[in-house]
mmCIF file of C-alpha atoms in Angstrom:
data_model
loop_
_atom_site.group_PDB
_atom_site.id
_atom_site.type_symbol
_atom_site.label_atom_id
_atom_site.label_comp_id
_atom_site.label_asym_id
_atom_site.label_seq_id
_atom_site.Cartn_x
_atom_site.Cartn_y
_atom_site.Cartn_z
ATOM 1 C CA UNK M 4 -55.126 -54.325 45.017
ATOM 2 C CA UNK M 5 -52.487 -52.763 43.307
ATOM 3 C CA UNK M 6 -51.525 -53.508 39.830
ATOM 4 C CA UNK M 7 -48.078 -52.580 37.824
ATOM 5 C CA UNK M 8 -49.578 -51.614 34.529
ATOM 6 C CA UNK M 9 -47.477 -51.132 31.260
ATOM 7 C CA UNK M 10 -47.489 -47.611 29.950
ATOM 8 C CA UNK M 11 -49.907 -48.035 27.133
ATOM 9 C CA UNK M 12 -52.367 -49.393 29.603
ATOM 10 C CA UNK M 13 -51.602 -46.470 32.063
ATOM 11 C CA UNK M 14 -51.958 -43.588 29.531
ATOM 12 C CA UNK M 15 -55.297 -45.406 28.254
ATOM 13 C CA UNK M 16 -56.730 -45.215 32.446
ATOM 14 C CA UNK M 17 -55.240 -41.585 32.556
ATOM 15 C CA UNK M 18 -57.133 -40.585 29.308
ATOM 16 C CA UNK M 19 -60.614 -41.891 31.139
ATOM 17 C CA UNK M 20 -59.830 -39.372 34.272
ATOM 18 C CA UNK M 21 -61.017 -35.591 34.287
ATOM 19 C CA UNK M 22 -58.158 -34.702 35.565
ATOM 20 C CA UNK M 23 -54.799 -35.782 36.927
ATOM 21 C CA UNK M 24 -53.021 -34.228 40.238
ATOM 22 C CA UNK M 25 -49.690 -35.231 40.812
ATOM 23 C CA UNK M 26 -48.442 -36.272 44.249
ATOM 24 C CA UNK M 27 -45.083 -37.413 43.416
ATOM 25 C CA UNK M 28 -42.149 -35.581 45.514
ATOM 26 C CA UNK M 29 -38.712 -35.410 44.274
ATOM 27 C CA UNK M 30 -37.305 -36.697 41.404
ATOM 28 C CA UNK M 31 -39.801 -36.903 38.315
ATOM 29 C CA UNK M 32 -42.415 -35.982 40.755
ATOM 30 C CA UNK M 33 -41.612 -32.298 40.783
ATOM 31 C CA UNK M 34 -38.661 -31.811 38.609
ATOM 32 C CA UNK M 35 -40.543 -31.729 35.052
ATOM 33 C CA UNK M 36 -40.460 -35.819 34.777
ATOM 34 C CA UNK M 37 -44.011 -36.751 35.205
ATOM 35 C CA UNK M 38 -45.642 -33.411 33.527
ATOM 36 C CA UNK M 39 -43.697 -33.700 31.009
ATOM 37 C CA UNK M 40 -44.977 -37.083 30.372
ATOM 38 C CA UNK M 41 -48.355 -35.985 31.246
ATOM 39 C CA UNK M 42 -47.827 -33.103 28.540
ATOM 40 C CA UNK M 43 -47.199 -35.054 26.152
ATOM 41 C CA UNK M 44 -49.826 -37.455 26.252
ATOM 42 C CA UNK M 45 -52.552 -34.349 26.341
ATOM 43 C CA UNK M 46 -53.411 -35.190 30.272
ATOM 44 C CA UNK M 47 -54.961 -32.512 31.610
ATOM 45 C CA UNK M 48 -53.064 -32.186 35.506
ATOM 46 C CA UNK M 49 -52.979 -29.835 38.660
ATOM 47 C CA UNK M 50 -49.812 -27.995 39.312
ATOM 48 C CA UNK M 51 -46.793 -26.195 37.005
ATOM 49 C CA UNK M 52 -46.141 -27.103 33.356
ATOM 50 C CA UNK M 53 -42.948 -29.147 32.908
ATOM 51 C CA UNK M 54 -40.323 -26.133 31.966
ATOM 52 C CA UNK M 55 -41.828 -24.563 35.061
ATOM 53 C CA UNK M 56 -41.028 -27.456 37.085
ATOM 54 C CA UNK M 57 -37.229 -28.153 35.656
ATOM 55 C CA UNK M 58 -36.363 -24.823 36.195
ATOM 56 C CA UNK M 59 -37.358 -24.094 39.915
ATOM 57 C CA UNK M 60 -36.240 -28.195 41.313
ATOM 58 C CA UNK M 61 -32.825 -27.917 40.574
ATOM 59 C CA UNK M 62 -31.525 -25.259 43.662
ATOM 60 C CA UNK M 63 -28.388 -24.351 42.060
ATOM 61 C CA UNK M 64 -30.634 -23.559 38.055
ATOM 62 C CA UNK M 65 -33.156 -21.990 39.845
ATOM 63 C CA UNK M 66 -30.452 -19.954 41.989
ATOM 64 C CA UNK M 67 -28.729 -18.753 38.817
ATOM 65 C CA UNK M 68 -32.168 -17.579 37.391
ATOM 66 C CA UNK M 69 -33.648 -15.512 40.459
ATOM 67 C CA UNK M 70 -30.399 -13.812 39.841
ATOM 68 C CA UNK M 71 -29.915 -13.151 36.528
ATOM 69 C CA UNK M 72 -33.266 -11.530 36.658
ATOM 70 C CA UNK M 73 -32.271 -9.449 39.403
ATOM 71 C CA UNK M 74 -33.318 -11.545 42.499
ATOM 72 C CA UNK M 75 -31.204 -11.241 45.609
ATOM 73 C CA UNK M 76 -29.608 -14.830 46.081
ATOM 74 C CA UNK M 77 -27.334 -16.350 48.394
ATOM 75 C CA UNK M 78 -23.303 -16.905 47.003
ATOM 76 C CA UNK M 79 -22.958 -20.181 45.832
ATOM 77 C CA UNK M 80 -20.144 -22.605 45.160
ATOM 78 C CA UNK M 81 -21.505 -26.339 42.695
ATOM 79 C CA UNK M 82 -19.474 -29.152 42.607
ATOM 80 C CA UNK M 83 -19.923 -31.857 39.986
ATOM 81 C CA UNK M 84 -19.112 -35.810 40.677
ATOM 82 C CA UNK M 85 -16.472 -35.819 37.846
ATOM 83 C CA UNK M 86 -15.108 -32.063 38.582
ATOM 84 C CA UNK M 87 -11.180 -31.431 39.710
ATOM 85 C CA UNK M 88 -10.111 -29.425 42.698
ATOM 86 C CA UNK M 89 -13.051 -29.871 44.780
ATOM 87 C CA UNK M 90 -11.010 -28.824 47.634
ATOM 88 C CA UNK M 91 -8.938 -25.892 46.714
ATOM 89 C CA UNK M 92 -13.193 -24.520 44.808
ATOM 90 C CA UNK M 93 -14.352 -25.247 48.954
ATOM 91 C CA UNK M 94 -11.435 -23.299 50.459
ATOM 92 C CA UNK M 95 -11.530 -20.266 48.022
ATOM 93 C CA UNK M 96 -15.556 -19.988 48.477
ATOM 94 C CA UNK M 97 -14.924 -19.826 52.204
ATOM 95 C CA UNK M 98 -12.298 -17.776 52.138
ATOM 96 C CA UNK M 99 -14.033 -15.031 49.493
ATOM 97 C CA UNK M 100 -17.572 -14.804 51.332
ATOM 98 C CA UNK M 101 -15.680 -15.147 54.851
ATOM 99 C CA UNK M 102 -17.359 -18.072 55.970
ATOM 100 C CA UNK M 103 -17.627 -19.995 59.153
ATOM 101 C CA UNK M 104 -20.664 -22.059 58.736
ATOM 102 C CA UNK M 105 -22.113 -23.706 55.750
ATOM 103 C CA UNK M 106 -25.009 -25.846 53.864
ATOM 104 C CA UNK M 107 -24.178 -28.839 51.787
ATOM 105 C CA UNK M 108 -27.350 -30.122 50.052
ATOM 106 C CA UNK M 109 -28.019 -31.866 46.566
ATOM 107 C CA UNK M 110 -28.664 -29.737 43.676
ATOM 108 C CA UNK M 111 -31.249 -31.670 42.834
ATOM 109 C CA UNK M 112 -33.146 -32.776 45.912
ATOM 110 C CA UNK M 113 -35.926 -31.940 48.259
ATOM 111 C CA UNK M 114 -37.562 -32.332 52.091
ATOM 112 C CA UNK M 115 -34.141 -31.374 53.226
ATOM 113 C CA UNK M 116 -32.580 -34.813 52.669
ATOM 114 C CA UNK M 117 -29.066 -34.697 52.204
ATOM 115 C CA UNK M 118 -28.569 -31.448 53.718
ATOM 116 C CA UNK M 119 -25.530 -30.583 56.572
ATOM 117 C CA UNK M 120 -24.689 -28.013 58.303
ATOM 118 C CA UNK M 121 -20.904 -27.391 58.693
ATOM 119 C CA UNK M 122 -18.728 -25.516 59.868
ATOM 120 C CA UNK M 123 -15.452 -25.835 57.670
ATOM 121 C CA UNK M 124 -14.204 -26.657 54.147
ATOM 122 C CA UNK M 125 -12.606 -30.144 55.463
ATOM 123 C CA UNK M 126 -16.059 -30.789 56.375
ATOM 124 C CA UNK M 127 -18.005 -29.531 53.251
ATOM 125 C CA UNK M 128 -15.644 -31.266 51.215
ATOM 126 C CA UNK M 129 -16.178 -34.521 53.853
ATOM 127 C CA UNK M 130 -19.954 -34.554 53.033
ATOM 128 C CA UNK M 131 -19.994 -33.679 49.432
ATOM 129 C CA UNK M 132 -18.055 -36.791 48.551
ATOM 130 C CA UNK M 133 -20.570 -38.350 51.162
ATOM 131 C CA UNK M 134 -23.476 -37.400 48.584
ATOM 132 C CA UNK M 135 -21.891 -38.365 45.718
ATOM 133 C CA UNK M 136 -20.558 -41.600 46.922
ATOM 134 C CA UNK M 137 -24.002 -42.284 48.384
ATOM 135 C CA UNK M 138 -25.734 -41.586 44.399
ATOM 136 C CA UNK M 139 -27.637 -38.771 46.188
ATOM 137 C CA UNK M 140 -26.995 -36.210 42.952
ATOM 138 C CA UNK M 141 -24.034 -35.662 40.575
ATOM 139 C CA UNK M 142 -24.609 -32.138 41.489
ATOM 140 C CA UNK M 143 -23.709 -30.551 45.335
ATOM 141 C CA UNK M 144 -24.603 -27.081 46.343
ATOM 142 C CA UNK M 145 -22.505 -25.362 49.102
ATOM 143 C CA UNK M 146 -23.799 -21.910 50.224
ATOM 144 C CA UNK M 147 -23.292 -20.086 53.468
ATOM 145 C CA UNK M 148 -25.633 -20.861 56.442
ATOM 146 C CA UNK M 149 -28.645 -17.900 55.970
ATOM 147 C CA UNK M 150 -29.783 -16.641 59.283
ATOM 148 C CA UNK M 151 -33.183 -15.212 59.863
ATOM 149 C CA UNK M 152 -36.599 -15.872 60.420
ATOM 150 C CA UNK M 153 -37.809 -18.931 58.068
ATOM 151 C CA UNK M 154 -41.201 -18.897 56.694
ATOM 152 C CA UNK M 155 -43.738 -20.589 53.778
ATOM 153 C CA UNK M 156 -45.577 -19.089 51.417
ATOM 154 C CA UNK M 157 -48.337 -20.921 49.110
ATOM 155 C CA UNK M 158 -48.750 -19.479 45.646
ATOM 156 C CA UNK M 159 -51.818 -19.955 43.520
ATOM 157 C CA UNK M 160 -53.236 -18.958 40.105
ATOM 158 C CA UNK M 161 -56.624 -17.113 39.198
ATOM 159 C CA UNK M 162 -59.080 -17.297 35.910
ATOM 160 C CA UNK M 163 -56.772 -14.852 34.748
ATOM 161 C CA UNK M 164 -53.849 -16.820 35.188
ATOM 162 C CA UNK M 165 -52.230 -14.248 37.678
ATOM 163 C CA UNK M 166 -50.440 -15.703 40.804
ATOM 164 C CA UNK M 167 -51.886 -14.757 44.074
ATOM 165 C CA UNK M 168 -50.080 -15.502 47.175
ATOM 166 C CA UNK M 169 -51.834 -16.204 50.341
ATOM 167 C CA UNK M 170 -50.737 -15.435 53.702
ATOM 168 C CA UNK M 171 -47.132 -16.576 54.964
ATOM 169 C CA UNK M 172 -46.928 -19.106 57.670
ATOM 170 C CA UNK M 173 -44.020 -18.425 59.873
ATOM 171 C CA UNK M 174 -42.085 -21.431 60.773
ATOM 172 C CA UNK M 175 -40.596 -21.038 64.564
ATOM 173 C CA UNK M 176 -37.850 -23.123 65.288
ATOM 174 C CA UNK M 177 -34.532 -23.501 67.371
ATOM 175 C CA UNK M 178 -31.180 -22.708 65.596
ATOM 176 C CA UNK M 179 -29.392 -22.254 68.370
ATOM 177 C CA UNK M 180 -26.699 -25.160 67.548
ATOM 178 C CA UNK M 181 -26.651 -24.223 63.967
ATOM 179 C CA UNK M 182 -29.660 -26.390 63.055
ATOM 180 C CA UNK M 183 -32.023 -26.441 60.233
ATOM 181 C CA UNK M 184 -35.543 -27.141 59.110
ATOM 182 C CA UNK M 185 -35.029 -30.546 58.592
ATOM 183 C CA UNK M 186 -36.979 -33.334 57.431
ATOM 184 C CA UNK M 187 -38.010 -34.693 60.874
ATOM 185 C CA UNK M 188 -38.864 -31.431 61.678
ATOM 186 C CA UNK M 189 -40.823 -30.910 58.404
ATOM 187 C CA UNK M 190 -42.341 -33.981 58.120
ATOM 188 C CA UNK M 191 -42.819 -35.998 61.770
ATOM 189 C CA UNK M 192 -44.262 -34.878 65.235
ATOM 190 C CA UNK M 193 -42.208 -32.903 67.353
ATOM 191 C CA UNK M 194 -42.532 -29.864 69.499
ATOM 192 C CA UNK M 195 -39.274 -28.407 68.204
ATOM 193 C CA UNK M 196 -41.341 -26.519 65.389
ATOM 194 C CA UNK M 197 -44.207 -23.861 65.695
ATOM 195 C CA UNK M 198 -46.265 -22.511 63.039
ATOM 196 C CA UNK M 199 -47.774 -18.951 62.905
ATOM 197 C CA UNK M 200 -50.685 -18.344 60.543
ATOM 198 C CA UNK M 201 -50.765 -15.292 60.057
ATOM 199 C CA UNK M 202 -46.853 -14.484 60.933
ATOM 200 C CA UNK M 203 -45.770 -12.554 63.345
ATOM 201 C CA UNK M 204 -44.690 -9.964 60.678
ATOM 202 C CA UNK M 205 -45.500 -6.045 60.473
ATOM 203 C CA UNK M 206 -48.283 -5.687 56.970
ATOM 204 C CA UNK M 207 -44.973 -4.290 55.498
ATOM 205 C CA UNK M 208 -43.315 -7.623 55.800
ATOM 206 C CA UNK M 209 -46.225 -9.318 54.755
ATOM 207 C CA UNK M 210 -47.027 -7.478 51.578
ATOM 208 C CA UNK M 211 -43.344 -7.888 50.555
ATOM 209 C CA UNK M 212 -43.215 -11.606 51.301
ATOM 210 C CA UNK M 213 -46.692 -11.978 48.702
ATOM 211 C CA UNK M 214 -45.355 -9.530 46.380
ATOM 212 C CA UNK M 215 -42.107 -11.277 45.710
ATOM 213 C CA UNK M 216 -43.679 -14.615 45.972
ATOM 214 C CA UNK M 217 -45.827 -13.922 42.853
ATOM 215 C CA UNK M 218 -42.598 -12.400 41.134
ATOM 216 C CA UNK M 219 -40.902 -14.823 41.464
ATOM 217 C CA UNK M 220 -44.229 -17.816 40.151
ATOM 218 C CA UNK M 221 -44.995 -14.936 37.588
ATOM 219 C CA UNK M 222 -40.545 -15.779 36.465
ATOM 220 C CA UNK M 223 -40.476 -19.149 36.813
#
């Protein structure tokens, strides 16, 4: 039967576990929120420390990171609830990176809720104030629509607290109409997605895809 306990009473039935492994998605589930907490109360859990966490949720922070340190990152444009001029920022950022189609999506968000396709600055400005109006985020990421071949990559860490990726899974998919990986395609049967484990990649591809994949844990 479940039982709403205060938080005294929850960090005292933490402290009698050996070890806590958080399953919380989005919001203080895998921004920082509930490690920090956990940090702070000595809890000894599964997964990235907090700062880890806050840096790599937020798309449009962890975006700015990857390329400060030299990462290849898409162009982005990030609109704020209370900014000005939403609509002439939209137009320029299409107009500069010659853009017909686009992603909106939260800054601050995951599963691939809140995300649209589009394919014009009426329309990115259309669903931004859709996100905010909605309380999805303060925060709205518009970026041009990345074509390619999509794939996962699982990153773990040793005794020797080295990252070590494991093999990619290629995700196959339709994008035909300008789709995306979405969350019923993520999350709930379907026969629209396939998944190749090992990917059909060359070793080239492969080793790349690992290599960069612990770069990039080893950064964050």
């Amino acid at each position: 039967l479940a039982q709403r306990l205060e938080e005294p009473e929850f960090i005292r039935a933490l402290q009698e576990t050996d070890l806590v492994f958080p399953v919380i998605h989005g919001k203080f589930g895998e921004d920082g929120g509930i490690q920090k907490f956990l940090e702070k109360h000595s809890l000894p859990f599964v997964g990235s420390r907090a700062k880890s966490c806050f840096r790599a949720f937020d798309k449009q922070r962890a975006n700015d990171y990857l390329a400060a340190h030299g990462f290849f990152t898409l162009p982005s444009l990030l609109l704020k609830k209370n900014g000005k001029h939403h609509r002439e920022h939209i137009v320029h950022f299409f107009t500069k990176h010659q853009i017909g189609r686009a992603i909106v999506k939260p800054s601050g968000g995951g599963s691939s809720i809140g995300v649209y396709s589009i394919d014009s600055p009426e329309k990115a400005l259309e669903k931004a104030e859709l996100l905010f109006s909605t309380g999805m985020d303060t925060r709205v990421v518009v970026e041009p629509f990345c074509t390619g071949i999509e794939f996962t990559v699982i990153v773990l860490q040793n005794d020797a607290d080295e990252p070590v990726a494991l093999i990619p899974t290629e995700v196959e998919t339709d994008y035909t109409g300008h789709q995306f990986f979405d969350f019923r395609k993520k999350y709930l049967p379907t026969n629209q997605v396939k998944y190749h484990c090992p990917p059909r990649f060359d070793d080239d591809a492969v080793r790349l895809i690992r290599k960069q994949a612990e770069d990039v844990f080893r950064l964050i």
